[in-house]
Short mmCIF file of C-alpha atoms and ligand atoms in Angstrom, two decimals:
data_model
loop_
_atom_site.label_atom_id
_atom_site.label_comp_id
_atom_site.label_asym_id
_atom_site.label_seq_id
_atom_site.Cartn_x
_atom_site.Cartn_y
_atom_site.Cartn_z
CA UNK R 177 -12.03 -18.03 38.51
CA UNK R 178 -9.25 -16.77 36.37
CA UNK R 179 -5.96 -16.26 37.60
CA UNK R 180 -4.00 -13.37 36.33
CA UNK R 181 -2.45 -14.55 32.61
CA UNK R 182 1.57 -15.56 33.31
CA UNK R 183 3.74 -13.42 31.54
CA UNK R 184 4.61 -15.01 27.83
CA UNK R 185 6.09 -14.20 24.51
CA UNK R 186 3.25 -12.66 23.28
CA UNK R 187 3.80 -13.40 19.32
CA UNK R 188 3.22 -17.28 20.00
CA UNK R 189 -0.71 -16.26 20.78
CA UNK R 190 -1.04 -15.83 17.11
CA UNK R 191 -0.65 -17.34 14.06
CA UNK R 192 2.82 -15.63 12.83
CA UNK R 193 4.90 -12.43 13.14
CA UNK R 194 4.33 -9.96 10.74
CA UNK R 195 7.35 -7.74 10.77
CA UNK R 196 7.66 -4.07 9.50
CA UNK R 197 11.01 -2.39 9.00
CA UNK R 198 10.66 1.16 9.77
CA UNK R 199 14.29 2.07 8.90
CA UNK R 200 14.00 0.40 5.43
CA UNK R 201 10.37 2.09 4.97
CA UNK R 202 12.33 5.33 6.08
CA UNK R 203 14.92 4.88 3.27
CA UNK R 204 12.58 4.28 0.37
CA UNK R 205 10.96 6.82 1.06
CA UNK R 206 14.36 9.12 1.18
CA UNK R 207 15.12 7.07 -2.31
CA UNK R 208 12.22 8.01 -3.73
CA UNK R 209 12.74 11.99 -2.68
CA UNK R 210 16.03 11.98 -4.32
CA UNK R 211 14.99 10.05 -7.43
CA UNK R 212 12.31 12.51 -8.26
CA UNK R 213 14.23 15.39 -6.85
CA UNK R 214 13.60 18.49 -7.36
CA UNK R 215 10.30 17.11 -6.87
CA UNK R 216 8.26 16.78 -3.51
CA UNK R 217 7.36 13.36 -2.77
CA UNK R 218 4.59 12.53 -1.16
CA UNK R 219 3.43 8.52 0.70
CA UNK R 220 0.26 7.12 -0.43
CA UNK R 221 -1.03 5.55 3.04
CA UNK R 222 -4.54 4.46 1.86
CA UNK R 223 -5.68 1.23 3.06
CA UNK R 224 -4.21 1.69 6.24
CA UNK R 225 -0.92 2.13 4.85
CA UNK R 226 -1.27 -0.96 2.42
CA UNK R 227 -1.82 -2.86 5.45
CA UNK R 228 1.43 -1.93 7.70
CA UNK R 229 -0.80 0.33 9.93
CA UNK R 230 -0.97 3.95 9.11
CA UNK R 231 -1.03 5.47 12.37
CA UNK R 232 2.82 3.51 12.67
CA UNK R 233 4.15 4.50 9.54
CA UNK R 234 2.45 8.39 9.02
CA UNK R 235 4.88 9.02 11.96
CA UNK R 236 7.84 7.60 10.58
CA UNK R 237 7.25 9.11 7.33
CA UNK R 238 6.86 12.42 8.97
CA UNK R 239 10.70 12.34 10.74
CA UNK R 240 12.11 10.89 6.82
CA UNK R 241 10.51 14.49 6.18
CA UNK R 242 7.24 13.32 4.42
CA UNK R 243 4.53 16.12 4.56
CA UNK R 244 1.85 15.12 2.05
CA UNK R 245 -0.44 12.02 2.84
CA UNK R 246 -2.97 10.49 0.40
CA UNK R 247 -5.65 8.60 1.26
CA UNK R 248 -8.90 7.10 -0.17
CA UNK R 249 -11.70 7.82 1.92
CA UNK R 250 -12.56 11.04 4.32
CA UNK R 251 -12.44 8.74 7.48
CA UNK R 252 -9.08 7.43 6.82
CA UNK R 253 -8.23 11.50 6.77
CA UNK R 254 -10.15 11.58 9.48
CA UNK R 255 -8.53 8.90 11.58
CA UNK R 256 -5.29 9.78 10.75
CA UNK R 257 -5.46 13.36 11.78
CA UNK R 258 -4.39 12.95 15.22
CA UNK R 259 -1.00 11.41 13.87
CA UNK R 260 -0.01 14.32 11.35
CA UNK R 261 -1.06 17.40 13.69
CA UNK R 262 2.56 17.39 15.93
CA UNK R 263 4.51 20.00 16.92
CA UNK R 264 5.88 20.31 13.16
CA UNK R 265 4.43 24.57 13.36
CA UNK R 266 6.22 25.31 17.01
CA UNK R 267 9.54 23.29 15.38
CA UNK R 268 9.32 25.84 12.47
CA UNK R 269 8.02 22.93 10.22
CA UNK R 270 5.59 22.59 7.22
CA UNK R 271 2.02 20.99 8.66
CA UNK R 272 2.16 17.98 6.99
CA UNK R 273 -1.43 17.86 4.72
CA UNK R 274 -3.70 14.99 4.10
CA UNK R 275 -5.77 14.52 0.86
CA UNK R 276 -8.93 12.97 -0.14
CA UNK R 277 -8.07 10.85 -3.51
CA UNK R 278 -11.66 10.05 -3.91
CA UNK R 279 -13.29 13.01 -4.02
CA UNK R 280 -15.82 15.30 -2.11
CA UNK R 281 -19.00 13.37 -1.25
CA UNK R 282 -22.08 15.32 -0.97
CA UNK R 283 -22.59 16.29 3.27
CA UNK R 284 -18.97 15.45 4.09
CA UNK R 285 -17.83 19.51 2.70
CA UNK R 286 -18.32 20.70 6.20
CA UNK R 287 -16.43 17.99 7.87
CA UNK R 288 -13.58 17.72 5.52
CA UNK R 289 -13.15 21.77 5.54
CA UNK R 290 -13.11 21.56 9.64
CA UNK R 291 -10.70 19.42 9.72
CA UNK R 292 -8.23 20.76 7.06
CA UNK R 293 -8.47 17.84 4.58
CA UNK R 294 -7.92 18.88 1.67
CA UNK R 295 -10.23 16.94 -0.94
CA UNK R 296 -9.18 15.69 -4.35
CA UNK R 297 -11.78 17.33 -6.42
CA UNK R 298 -13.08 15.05 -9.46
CA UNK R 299 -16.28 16.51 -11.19
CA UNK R 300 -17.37 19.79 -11.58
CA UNK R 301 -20.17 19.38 -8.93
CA UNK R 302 -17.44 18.44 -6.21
CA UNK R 303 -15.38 22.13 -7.49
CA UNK R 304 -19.20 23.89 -7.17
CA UNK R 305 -19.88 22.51 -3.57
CA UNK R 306 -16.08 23.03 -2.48
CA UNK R 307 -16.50 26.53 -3.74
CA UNK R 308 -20.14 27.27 -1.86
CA UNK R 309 -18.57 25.81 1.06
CA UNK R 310 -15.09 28.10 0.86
CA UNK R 311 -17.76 31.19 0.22
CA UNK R 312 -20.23 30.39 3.49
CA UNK R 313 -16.68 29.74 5.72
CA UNK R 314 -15.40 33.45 4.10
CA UNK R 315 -12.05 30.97 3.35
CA UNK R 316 -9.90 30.18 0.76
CA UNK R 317 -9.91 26.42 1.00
CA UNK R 318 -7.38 24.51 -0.34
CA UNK R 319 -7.90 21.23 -3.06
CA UNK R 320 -6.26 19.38 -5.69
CA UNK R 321 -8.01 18.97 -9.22
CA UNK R 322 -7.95 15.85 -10.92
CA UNK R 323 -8.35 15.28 -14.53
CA UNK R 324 -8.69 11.98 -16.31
CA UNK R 325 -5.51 12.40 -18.21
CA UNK R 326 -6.81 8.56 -19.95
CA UNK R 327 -6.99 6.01 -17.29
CA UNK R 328 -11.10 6.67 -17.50
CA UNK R 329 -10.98 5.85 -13.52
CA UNK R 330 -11.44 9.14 -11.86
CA UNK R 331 -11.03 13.32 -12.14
CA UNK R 332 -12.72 15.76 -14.26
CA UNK R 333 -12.30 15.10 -18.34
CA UNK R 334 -9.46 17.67 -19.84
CA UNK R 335 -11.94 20.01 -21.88
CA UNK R 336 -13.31 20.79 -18.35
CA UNK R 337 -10.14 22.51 -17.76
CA UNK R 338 -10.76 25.70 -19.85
CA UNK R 339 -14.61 25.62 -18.20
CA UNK R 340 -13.01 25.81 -14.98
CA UNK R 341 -10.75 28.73 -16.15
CA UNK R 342 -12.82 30.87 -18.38
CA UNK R 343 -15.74 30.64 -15.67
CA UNK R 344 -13.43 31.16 -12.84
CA UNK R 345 -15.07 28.24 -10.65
CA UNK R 346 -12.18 27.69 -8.51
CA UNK R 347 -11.18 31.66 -7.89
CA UNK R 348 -12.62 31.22 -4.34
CA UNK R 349 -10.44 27.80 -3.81
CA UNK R 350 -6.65 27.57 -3.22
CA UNK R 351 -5.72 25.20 -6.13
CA UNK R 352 -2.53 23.28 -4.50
CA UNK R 353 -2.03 20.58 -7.55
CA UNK R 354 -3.44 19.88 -10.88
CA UNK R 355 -3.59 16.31 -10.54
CA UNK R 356 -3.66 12.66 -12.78
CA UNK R 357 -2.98 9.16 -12.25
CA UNK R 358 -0.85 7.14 -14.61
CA UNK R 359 -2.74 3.68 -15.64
CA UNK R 360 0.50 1.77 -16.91
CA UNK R 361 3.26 3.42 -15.12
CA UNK R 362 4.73 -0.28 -14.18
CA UNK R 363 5.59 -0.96 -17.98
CA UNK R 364 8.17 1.99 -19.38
CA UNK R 365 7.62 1.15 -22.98
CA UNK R 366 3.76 1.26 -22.75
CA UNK R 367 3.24 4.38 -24.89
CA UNK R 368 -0.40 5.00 -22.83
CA UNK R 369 2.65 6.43 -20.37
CA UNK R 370 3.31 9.24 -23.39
CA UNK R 371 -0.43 9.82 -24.20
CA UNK R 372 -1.54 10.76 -20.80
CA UNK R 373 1.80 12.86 -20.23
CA UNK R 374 0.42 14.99 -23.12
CA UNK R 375 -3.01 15.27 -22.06
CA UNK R 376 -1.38 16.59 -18.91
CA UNK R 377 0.75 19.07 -20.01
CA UNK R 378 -2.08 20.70 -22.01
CA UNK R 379 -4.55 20.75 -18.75
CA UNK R 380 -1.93 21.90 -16.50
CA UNK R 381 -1.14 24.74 -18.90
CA UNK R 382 -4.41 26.51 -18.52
CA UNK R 383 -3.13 26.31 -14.47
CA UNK R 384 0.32 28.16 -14.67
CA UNK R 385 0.16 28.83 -10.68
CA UNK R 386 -0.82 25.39 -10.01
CA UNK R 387 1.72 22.41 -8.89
CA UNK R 388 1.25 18.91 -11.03
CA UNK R 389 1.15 15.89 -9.50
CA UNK R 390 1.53 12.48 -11.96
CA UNK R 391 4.02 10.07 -10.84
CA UNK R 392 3.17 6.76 -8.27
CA UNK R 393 5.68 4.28 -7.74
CA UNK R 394 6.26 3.56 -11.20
CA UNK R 395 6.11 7.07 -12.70
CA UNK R 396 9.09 7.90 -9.91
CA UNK R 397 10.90 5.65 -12.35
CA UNK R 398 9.69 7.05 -16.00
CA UNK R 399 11.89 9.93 -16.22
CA UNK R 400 11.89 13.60 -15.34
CA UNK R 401 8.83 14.32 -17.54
CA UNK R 402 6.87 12.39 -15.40
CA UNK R 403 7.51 13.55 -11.77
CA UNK R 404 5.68 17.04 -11.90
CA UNK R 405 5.99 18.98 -8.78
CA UNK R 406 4.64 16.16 -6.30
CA UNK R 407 4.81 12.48 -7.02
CA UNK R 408 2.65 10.29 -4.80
CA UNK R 409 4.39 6.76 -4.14
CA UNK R 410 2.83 4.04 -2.14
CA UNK R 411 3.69 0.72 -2.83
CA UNK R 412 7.90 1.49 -3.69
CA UNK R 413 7.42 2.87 -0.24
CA UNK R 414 6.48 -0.35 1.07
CA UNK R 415 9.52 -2.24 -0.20
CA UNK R 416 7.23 -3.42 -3.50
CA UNK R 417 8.83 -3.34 -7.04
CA UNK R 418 7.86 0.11 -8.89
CA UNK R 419 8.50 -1.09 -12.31
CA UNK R 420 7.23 -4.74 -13.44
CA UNK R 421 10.47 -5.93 -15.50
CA UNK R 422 14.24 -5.34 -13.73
CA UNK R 423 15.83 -5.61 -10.45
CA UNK R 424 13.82 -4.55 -7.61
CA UNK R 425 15.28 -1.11 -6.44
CA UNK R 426 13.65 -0.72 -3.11
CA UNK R 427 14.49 -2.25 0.22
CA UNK R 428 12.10 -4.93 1.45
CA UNK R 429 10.03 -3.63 4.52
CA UNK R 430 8.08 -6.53 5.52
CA UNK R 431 8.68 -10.10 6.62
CA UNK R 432 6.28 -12.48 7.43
CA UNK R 433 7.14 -15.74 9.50
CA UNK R 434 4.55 -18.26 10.35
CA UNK R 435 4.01 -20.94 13.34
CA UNK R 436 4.64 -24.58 12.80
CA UNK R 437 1.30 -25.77 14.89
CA UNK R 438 1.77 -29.51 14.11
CA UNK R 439 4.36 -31.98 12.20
CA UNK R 440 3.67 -35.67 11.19
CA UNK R 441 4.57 -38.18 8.89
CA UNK R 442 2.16 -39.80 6.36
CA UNK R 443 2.27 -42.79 3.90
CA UNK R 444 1.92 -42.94 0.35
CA UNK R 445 -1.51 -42.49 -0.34
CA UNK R 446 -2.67 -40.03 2.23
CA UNK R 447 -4.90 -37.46 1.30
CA UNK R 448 -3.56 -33.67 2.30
CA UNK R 449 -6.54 -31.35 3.15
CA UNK R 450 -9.73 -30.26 2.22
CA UNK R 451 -10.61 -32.36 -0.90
CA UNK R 452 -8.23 -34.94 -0.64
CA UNK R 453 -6.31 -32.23 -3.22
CA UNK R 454 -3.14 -33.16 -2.59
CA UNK R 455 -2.57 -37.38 -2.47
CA UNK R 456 1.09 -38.22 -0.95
CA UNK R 457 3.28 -40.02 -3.65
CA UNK R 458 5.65 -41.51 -1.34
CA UNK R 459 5.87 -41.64 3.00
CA UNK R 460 6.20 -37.78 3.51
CA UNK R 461 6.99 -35.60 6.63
CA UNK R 462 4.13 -32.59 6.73
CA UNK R 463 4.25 -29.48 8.80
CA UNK R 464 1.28 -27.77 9.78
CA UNK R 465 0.92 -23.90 9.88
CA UNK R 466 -1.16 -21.22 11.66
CA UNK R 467 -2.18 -19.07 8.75
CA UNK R 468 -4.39 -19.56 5.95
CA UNK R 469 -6.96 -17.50 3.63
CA UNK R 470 -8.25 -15.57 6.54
CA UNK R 471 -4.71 -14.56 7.01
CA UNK R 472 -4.67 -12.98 3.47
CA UNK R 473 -2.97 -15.80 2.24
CA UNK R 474 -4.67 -16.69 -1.14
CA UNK R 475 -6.70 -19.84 -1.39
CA UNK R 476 -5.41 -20.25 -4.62
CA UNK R 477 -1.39 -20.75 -3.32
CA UNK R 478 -2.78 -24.48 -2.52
CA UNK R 479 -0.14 -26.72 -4.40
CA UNK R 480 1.87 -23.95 -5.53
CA UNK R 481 3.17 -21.63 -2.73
CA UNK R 482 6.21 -22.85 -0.60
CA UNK R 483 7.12 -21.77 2.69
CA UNK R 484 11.09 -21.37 3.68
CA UNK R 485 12.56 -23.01 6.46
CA UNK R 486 16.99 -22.93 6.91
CA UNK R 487 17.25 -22.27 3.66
CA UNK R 488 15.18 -25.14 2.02
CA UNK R 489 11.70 -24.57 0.19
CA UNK R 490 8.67 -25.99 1.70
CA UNK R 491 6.12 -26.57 -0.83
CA UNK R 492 2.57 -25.85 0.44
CA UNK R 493 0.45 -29.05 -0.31
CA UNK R 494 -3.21 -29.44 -0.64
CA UNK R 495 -5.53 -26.53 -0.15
CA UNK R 496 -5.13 -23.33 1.81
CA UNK R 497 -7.67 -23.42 4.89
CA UNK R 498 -9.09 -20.53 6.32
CA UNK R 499 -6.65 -20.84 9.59
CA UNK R 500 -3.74 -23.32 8.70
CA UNK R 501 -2.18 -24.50 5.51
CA UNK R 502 0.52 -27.76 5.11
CA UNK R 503 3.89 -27.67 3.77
CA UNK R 504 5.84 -30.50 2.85
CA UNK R 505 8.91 -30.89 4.97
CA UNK R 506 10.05 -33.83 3.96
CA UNK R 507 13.35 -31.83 2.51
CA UNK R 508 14.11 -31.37 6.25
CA UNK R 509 15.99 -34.05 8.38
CA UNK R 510 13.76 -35.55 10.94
CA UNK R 511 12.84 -33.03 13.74
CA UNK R 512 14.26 -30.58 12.76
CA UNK R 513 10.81 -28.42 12.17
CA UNK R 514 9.25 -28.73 15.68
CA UNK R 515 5.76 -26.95 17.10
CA UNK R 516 6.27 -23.45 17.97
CA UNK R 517 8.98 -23.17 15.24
CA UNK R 518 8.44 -19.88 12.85
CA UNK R 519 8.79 -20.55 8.83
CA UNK R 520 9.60 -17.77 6.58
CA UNK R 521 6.68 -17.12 4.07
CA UNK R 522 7.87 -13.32 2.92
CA UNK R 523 11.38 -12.68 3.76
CA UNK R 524 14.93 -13.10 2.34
CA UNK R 525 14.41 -16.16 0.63
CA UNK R 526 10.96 -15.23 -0.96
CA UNK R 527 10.49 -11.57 -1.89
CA UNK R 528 6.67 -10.00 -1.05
CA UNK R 529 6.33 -9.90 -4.93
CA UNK R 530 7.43 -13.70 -5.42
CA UNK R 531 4.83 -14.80 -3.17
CA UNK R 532 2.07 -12.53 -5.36
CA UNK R 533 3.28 -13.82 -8.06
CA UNK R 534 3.02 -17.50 -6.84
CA UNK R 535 -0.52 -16.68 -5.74
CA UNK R 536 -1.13 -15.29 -9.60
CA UNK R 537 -1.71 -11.40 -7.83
CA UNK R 538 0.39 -8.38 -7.21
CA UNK R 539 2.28 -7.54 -4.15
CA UNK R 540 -0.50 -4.75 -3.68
CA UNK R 541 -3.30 -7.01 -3.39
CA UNK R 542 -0.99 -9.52 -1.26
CA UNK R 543 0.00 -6.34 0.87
CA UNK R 544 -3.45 -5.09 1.78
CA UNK R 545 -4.82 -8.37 2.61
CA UNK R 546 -2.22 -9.22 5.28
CA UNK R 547 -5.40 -8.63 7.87
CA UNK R 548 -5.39 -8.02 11.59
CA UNK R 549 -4.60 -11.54 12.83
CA UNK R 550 -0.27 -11.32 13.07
CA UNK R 551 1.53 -10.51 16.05
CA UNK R 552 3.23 -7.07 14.54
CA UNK R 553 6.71 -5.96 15.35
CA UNK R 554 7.78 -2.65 14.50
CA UNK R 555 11.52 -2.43 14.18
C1 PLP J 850 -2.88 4.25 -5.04
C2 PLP J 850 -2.54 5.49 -5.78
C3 PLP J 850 -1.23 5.96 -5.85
C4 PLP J 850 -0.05 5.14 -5.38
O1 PLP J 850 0.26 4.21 -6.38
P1 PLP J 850 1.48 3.18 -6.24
O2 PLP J 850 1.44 2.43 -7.53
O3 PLP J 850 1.19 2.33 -5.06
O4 PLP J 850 2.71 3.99 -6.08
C5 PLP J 850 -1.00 7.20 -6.40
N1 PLP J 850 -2.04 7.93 -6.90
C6 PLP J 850 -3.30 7.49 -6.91
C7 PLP J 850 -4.37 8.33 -7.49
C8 PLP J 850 -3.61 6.25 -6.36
O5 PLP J 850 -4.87 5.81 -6.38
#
């Protein structure tokens, strides 16, 4: 029989600590408001909030004053309703809105009009079945349009504009934004930044009434002809770099520190991991740790990724296995990396983005692939 489980520090039953920052997450998004001010800004929590957990961070967002919330999908509206329908109306507040970024799929008009979600219309069907829903419900319903201002991803294309108008297909909708996404927002001199500004301006012209809504991260940072009415950050949010060149002007949100699970020493000649991929040079001291590719650690940060430990660089040798990976700690006097100890792998002395860039990836792919498997601390 089982006995009742003794009390413990509950982080060393998993592989690391993956720790989120809610007062720095809280800030960028209150430097983000100001820097596209007069602007609204809205937080991009798709992907369960890039992987922090968006039923944590809607919340926190909400109190920094955040009331627009993009997702991908219906069901991540869907799950996260609970989260942004508070008290805000009694408290004299705006009811913070969710939208659909990828559009209106056929049998989900019912659902999404229940709820309140307000869809991201992207073809001219999606506008006709929006608009036969708003007419059977005797409702105005709310959307955003989105045109394909030259990223060729999604939205409607711009000569669709002046069908929408002249035929007066959205009369029975409440058009909240005119909407497009910027393709190269991260480079500032990439004139595909001017071309779809212009495209823009001459959709959102035929919509006087409507809002416009253009800038992520990076268009935050491209200059007052790029915010619109309602810019839609995400990754800046999560302490990510918004522009690709230059200092990093967000705080960092998350820190990830991993278990030691075993240390030894080997002698020249031993073979490090799965295909013998790494063969020692010289006698080295190896520490084992509890995360590997199953962790959302790349496979392909074998023999190039470091771990941090007191200030001194680990290298990661051999190849990343799905539940551990080594590091070389030979740096490191004798014992002083024991089982049980945690090693920095994202934190002050290796940024989120220079671990994506170690693993050849982006810190938004790194982000979203942290997984379910850390022990999470929300500070
Ligand atoms: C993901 C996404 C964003 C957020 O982009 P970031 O670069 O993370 O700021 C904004 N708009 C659309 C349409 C998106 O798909």
């Amino acid at each position: 029989m089982h006995g009742t489980i003794p009390h413990f520090d509950t982080s060393a039953a998993a592989g690391g600590v993956l720790t989120i920052d809610c007062g720095a997450l809280a800030d960028n998004y209150r430097r983000l408001r100001a820097q596209v001010a007069p602007a609204r800004a809205a937080a991009v929590v798709k992907a369960n909030a890039y992987g922090l957990g968006a039923l944590d961070v809607v919340p926190e967002l909400i109190a920094a004053g955040c009331r627009d919330f993009f997702v991908a999908h219906l069901g991540e509206a869907l799950e996260l309703l609970p989260a942004v329908r508070g008290e805000h109306g009694a408290r004299g507040l705006a009811q913070p809105r969710l939208y659909v970024l990828n559009g209106l799929m056929p049998g989900s008009e019912g659902a999404c009009a229940a709820a309140g979600i307000v869809p991201v219309i992207n073809s001219l069907d999606q506008l006709a079945r929006w608009a036969r829903t708003a007419a059977a419900r005797g409702e105005k319903l709310p959307a955003v349009l989105q045109f394909d201002s030259g990223m060729s991803r999604l939205g409607m294309a711009p000569e669709e504009a002046g069908v929408i108008v002249r035929e007066g297909l959205a009369d029975s909708l409440d058009i909240l934004a005119i909407m497009s996404h910027l393709a190269s927002a991260d480079e500032p001199h990439n004139p595909q930044n001017d071309d779809q500004l212009r495209v823009l301006r001459t959709i959102a012209a035929a919509f006087p009434d409507a809002l416009v809504s253009f800038a992520n991260s990076g268009g935050a940072f491209l200059g007052a002809d790029y915010h619109g009415a309602l810019a839609r950050p995400g990754i800046a949010l999560y302490g990510g770099a918004p522009t690709a060149a230059g200092k990093n002007p967000m705080r960092p949100v998350v820190r990830l520190d991993v278990r030691v699970i075993q240390t030894r020493t080997v002698p020249a000649g031993a073979r490090i991991g799965y295909g013998g991929a790494f063969v020692a040079p010289s006698a080295m001291r190896l520490a084992t740790l509890a995360v590997g590719y199953a962790d959302g650690l790349p496979r392909c940060l074998g023999n190039r990724g470091a771990a941090w430990f007191e200030g001194m660089r680990l290298p990661m040798v051999g190849r990343v296995s799905m539940d551990s990976l080594i590091v070389d700690a030979t740096a490191l006097p004798e014992g002083a990396l024991a089982e049980g100890a945690l090693v920095e792998l994202i934190g002050p002395h290796q940024s989120l983005e220079d671990l994506a860039t170690a693993a050849g990836t982006i810190s938004y792919e790194l982000l979203t692939q942290l997984g379910r498997r850390y022990h999470r601390r929300y500070r």
